[in-house]
CSV table of C-alpha atoms in Angstrom, one decimal:
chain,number,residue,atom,x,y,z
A,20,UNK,CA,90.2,125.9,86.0
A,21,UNK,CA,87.2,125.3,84.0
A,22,UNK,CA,84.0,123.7,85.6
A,23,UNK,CA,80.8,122.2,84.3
A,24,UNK,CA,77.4,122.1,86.3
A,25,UNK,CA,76.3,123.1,89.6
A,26,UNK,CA,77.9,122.0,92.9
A,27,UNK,CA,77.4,122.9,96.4
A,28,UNK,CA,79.8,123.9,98.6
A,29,UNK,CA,81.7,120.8,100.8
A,30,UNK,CA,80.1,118.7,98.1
A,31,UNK,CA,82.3,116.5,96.0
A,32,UNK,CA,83.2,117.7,92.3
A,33,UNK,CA,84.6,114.6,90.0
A,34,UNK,CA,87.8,115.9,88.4
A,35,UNK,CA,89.7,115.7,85.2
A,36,UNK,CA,93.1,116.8,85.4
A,37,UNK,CA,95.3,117.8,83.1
A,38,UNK,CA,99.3,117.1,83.6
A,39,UNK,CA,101.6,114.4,84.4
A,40,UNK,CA,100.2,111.8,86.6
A,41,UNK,CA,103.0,111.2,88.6
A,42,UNK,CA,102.9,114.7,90.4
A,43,UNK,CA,98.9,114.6,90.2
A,44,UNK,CA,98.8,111.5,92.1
A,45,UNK,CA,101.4,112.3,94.4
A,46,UNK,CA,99.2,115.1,95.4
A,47,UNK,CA,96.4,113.2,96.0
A,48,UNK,CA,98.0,111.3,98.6
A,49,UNK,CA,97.6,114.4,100.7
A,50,UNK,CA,94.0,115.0,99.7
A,51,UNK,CA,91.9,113.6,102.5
A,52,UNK,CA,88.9,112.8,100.2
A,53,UNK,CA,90.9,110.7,98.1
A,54,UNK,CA,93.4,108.9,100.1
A,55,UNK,CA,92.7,105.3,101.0
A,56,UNK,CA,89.1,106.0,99.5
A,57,UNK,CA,89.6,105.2,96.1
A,58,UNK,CA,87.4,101.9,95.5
A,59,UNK,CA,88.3,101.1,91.5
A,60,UNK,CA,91.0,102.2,89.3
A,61,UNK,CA,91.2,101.1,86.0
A,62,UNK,CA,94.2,102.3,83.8
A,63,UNK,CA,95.0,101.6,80.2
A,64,UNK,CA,99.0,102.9,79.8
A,65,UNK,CA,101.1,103.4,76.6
A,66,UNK,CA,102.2,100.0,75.8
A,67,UNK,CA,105.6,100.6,75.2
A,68,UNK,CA,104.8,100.4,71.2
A,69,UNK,CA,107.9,103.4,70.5
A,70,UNK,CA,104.9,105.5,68.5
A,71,UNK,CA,103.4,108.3,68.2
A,72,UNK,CA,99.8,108.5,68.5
A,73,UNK,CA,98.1,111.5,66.9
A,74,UNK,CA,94.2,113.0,65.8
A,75,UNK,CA,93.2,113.3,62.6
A,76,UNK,CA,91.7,116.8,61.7
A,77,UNK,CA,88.6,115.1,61.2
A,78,UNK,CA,88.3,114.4,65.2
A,79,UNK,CA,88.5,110.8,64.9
A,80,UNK,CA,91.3,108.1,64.8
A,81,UNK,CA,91.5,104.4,64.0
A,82,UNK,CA,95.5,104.6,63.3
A,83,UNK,CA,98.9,105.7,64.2
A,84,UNK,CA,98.9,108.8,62.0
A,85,UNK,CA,102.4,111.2,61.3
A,86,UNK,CA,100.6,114.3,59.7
A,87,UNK,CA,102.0,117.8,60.7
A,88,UNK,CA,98.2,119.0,60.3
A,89,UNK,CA,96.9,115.9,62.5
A,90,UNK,CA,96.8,116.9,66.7
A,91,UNK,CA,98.9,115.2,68.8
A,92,UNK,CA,97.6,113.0,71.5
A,93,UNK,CA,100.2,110.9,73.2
A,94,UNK,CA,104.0,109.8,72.8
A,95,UNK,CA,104.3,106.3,73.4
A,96,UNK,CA,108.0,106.0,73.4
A,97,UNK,CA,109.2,104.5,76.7
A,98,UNK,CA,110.9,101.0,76.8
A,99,UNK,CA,112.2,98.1,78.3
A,100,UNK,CA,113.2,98.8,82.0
A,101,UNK,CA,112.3,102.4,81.6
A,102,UNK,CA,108.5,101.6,80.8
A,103,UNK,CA,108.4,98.9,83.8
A,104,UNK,CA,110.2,101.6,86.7
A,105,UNK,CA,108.2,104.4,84.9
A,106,UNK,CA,104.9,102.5,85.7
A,107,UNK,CA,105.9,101.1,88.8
A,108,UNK,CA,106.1,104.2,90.7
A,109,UNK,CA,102.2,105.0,89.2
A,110,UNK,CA,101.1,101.7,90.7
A,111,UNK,CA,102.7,102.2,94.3
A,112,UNK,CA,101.5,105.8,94.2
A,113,UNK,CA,97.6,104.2,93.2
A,114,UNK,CA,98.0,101.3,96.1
A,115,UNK,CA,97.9,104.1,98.6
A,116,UNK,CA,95.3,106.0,96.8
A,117,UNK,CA,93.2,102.6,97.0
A,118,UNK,CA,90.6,102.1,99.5
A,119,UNK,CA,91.0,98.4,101.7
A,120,UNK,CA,88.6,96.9,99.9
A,121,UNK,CA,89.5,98.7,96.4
A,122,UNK,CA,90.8,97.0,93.4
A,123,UNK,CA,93.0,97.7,90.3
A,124,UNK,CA,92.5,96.8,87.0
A,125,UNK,CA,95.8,97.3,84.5
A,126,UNK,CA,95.2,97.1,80.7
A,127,UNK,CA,98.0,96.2,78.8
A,128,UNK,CA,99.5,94.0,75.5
A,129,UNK,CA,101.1,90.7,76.0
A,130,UNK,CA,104.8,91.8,74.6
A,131,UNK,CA,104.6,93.6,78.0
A,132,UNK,CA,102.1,92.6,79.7
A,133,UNK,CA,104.1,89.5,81.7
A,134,UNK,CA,106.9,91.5,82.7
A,135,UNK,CA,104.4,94.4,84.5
A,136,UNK,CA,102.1,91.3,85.8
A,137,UNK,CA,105.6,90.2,88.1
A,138,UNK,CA,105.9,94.1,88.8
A,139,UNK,CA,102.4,94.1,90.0
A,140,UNK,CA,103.0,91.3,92.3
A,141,UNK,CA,106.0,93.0,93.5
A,142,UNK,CA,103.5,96.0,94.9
A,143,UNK,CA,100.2,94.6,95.4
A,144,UNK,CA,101.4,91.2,96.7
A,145,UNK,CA,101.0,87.7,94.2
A,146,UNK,CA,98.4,86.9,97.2
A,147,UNK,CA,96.2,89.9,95.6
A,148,UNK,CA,96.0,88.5,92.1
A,149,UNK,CA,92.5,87.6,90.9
A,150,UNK,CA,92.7,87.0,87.4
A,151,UNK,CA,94.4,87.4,84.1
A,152,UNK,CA,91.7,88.4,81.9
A,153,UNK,CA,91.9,87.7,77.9
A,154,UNK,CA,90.1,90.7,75.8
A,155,UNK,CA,89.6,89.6,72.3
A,156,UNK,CA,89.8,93.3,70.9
A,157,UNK,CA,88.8,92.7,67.2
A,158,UNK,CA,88.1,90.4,64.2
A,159,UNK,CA,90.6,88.1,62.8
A,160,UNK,CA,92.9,89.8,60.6
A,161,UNK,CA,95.3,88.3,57.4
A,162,UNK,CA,98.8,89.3,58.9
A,163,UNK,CA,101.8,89.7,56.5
A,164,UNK,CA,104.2,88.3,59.1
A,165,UNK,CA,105.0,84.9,60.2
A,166,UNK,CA,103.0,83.9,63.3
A,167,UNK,CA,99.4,83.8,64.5
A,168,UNK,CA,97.3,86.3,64.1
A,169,UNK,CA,96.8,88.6,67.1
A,170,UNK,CA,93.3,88.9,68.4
A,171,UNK,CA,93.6,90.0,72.2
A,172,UNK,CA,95.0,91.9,74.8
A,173,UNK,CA,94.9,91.4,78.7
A,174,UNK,CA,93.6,93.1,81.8
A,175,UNK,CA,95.4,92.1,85.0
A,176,UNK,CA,93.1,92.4,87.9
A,177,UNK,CA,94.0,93.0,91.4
A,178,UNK,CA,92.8,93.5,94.6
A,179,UNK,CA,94.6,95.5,98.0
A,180,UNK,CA,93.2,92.8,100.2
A,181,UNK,CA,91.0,89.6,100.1
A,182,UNK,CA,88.1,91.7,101.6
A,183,UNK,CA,87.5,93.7,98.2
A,184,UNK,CA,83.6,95.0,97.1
A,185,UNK,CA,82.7,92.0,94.1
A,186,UNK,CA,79.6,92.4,92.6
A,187,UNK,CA,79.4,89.3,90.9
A,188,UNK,CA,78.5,89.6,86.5
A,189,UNK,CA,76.7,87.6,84.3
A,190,UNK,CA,76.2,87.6,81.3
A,191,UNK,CA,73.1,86.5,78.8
A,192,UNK,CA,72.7,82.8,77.5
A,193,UNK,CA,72.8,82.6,73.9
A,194,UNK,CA,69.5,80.9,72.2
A,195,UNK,CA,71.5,78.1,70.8
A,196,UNK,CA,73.0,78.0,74.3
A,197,UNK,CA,69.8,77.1,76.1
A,198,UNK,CA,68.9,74.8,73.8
A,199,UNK,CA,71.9,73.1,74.3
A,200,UNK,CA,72.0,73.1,78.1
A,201,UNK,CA,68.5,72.4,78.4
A,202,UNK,CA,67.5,69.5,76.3
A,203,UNK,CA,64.2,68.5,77.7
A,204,UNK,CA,61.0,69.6,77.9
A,205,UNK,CA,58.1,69.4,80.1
A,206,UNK,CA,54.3,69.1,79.5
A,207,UNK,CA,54.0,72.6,80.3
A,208,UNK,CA,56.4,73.4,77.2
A,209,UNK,CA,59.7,74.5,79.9
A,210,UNK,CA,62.9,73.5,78.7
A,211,UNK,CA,64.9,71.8,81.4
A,212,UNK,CA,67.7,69.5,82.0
A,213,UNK,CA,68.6,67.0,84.8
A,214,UNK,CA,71.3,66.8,87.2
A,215,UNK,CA,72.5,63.7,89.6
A,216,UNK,CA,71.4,64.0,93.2
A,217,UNK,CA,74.7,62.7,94.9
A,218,UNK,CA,78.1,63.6,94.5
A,219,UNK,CA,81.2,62.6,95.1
A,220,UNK,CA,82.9,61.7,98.5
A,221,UNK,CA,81.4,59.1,100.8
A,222,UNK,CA,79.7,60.5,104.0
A,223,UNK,CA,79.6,57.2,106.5
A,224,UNK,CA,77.7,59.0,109.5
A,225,UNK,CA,76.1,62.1,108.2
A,226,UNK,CA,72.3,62.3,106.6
A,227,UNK,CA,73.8,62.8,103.4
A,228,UNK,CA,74.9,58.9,103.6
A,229,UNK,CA,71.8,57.7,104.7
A,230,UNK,CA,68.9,55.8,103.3
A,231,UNK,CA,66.4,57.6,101.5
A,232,UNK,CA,63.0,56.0,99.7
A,233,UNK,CA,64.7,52.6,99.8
A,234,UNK,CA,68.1,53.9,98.2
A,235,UNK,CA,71.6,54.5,99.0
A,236,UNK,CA,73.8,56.9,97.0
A,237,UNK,CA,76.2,55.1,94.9
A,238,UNK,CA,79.2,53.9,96.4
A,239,UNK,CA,82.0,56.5,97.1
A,240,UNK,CA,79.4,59.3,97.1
A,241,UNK,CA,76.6,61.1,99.3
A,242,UNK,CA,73.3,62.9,98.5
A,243,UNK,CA,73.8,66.8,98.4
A,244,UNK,CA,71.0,67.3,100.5
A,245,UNK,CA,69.6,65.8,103.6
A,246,UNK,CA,67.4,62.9,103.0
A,247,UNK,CA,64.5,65.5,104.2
A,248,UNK,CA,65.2,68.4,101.6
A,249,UNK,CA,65.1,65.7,98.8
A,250,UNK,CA,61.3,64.4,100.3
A,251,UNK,CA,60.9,68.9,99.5
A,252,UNK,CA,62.1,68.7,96.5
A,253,UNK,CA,60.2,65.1,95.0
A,254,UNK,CA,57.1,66.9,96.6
A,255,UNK,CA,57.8,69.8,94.1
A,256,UNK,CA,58.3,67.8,91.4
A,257,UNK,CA,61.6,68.7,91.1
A,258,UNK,CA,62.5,65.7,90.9
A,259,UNK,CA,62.7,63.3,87.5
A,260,UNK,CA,62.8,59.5,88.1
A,261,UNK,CA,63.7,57.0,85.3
A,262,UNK,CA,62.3,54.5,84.1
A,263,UNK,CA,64.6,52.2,86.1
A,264,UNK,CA,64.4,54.5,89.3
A,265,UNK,CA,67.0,56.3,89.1
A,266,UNK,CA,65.9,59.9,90.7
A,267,UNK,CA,67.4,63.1,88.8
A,268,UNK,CA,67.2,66.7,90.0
A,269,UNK,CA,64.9,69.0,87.4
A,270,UNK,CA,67.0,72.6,87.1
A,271,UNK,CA,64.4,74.8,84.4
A,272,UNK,CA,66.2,76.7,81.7
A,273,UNK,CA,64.2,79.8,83.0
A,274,UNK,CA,65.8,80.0,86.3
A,275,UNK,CA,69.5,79.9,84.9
A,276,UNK,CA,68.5,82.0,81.9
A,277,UNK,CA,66.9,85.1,84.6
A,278,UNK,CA,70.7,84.8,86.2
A,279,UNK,CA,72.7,84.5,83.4
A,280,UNK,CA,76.0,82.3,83.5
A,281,UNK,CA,79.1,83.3,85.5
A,282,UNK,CA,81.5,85.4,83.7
A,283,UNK,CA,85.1,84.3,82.7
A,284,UNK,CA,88.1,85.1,82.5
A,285,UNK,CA,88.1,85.5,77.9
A,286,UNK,CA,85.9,88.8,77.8
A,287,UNK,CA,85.1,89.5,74.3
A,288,UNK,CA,84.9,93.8,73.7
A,289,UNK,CA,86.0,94.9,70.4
A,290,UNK,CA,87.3,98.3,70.0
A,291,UNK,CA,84.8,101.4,68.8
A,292,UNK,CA,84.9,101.2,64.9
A,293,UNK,CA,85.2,105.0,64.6
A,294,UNK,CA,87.2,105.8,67.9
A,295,UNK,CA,87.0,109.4,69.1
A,296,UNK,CA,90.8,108.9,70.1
A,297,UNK,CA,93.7,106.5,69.6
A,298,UNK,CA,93.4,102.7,71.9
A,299,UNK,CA,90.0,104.0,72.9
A,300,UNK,CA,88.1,100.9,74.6
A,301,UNK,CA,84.9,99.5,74.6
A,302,UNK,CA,82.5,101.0,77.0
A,303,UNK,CA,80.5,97.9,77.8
A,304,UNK,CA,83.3,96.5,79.0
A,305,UNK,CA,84.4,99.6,81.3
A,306,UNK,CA,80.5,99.7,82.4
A,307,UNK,CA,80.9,96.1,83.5
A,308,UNK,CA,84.5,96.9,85.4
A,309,UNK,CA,82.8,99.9,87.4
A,310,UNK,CA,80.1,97.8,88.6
A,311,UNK,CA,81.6,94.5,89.6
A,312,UNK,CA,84.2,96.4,91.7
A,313,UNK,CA,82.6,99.1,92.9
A,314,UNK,CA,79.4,100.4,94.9
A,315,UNK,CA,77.3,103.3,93.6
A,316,UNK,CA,78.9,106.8,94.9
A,317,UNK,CA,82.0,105.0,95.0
A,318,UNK,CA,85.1,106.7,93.8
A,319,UNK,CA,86.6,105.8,90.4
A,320,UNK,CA,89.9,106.9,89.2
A,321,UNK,CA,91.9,106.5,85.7
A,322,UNK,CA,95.1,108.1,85.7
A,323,UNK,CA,95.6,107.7,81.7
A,324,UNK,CA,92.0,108.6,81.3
A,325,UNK,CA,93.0,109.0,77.2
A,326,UNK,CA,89.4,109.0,75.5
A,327,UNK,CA,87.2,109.2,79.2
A,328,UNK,CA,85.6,106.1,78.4
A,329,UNK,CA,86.3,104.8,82.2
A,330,UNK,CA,85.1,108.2,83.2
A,331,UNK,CA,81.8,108.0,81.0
A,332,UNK,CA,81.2,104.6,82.7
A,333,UNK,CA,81.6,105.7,86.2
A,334,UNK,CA,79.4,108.7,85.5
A,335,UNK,CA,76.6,106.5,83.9
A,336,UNK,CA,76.3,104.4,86.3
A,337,UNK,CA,76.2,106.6,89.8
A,338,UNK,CA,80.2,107.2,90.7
A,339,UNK,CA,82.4,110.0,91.0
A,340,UNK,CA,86.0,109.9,89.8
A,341,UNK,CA,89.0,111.5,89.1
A,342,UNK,CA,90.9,111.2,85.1
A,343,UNK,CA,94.3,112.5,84.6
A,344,UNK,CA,96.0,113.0,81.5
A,345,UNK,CA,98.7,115.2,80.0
A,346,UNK,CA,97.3,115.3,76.9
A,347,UNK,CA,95.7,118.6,75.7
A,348,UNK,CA,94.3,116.6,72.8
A,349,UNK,CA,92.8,114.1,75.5
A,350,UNK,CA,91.0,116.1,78.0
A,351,UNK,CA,89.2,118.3,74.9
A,352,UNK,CA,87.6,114.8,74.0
A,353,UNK,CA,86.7,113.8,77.3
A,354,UNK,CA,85.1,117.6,77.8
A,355,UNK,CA,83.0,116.8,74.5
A,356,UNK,CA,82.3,113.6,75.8
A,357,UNK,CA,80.5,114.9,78.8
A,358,UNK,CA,78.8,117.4,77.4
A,359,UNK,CA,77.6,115.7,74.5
A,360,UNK,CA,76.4,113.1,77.6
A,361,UNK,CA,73.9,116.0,78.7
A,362,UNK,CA,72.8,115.0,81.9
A,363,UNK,CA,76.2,115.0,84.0
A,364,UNK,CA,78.0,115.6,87.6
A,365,UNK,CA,79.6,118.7,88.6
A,366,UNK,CA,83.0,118.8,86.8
A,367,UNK,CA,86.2,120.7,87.5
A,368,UNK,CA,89.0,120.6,84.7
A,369,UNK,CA,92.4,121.3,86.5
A,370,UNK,CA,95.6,121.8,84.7
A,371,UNK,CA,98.1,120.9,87.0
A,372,UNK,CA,100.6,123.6,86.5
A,373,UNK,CA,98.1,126.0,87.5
A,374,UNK,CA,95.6,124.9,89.8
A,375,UNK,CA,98.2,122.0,92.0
């Protein structure tokens, strides 16, 4: 056992592990500061590609290499029905790991990625599914082979009960966005644009079907506020009316641009040019995981923790977490990694045949 930084005693220690997950998580289950506390775990398994993924001396990767002087980092040779049971019993071992309000996110290609989505509804429940997220992982690319060119990969997302922690993202407007959006300006030089004050679905008896400065709402449709918050808002001037009368609500460009937009469901995070290690994935996008399903001090676990980068992102912004891998080659980068961080939590570096 190796450990890095200072730690009190009783106090919690993030952990990288070294060995085979299956036997590492099965212990956990019997570790009373991890069972049913584990609020996010992201894991990014082999693919079922039948390769061999290796280091070049040089301490970087960006392909498969099969040098004898390269260091090995992970087999990827499991398939078909194999690859699905041999990641199924991961995933029920993680559900019970999993805090109530925790959640899962699986990272995985699309020749696989349908058949582990019905596996994943087999143990988390298809009522836990929250989305199918699209990465776009790189630049378009002239393939050789018939067929489209592949741009993407998928995260499936899912939750161990409706009450999970969602810290909602969003994400910057573009320039040519806002301009777009928010056609209009005001003497004041604000951009803005106008939205209708009723929608639809006719309201016979409530306010929002009632008469307000002399006008109805359009038929089949109410005003989406009282007749009383839209006197507010006219006050305000936040409210535009035509030339003809028609009143419009005023939403300013700076007040949805201070937000951001909603995020959806096509992310795009390109892999690192230079990767430290083989399939290592883009940070912003594991930054953005750990903090829209998870608190700060919250636990973080990645049980294929390959390059760290889920690790990195947890400890950057205010989590502790667990990575297990059974490469040798993988927990030396994530070691670097830390270190070369500088400023990090109190480590321990098991290797499971010696310190489990």
């Amino acid at each position: 056992m190796r450990e890095y930084g200072n730690s009190k005693t009783n106090e919690w220690v993030n952990r990288l592990i070294w060995g085979d997950n299956l036997p590492v998580l099965e212990a956990l289950i019997h570790d009373s500061q991890v069972f049913g506390k584990v609020r996010l775990i992201y894991i990014d398994p082999p693919f079922a590609t039948n390769q061999t993924f290796r280091i070049g001396n040089g301490g970087r990767t960006a392909t498969i290499s099969s040098s004898d002087y390269d260091d090995h980092a992970y087999h990827d040779k499991i398939l078909g029905r194999d690859y699905i049971e041999f990641l199924r019993k991961r995933v029920a071992l993680l559900r019970e790991l999993l805090a109530d309000d925790g959640s899962i996110y699986v990272h995985i290609d699309c020749k696989v990625g349908h058949y582990v989505k019905v596996m994943l509804d087999e143990v988390f429940g298809q009522e836990n599914f929250i989305n199918d997220i699209t990465r776009i992982k790189c630049n378009p690319k002239n393939f050789s082979r018939k067929g489209y060119g592949n741009l993407k990969d998928m995260i499936l997302f899912y939750s161990k009960s409706k009450d999970y922690i969602w810290n909602e993202p969003h994400v910057k407007m573009a320039d040519e966005e806002i301009l777009r959006l928010f056609p209009k300006v005001d003497k004041n030089g604000n951009r803005y644009t106008t939205t209708p004050l009723h929608a639809p679905g006719e309201t016979r008896n409530g306010k929002t079907g009632q008469l307000w400065k002399e006008l109805l709402p359009p038929k089949g449709r109410h005003w989406r506020v009282s007749p009383e918050e839209l006197d507010k808002l006219d006050k305000a001037g936040r409210i535009e009316w035509s030339s003809t009368g028609n009143p419009r609500r005023i939403i300013y460009a700076h007040e949805k641009v201070l937000k951001g937009k909603k995020l959806q469901d096509i992310w795009e995070f390109k892999d690192p040019q230079y990767p430290s290690y083989p399939t290592e994935k883009n940070l912003d996008m594991l930054k953005l995981i750990v903090e829209a399903s998870s608190n700060p001090n919250d636990i973080v676990l990645d049980c294929f923790a390959g390059s760290g980068t889920t690790l990195v992102a947890a400890e950057r912004k205010g989590r502790r977490w667990i990575g297990i891998d059974s490469s040798q080659a993988a927990i030396r980068v994530i070691e670097n990694r830390m270190l070369f961080e500088g400023k990090f939590s109190p480590i321990s570096v098991f290797r499971v045949d010696e310190d489990l």
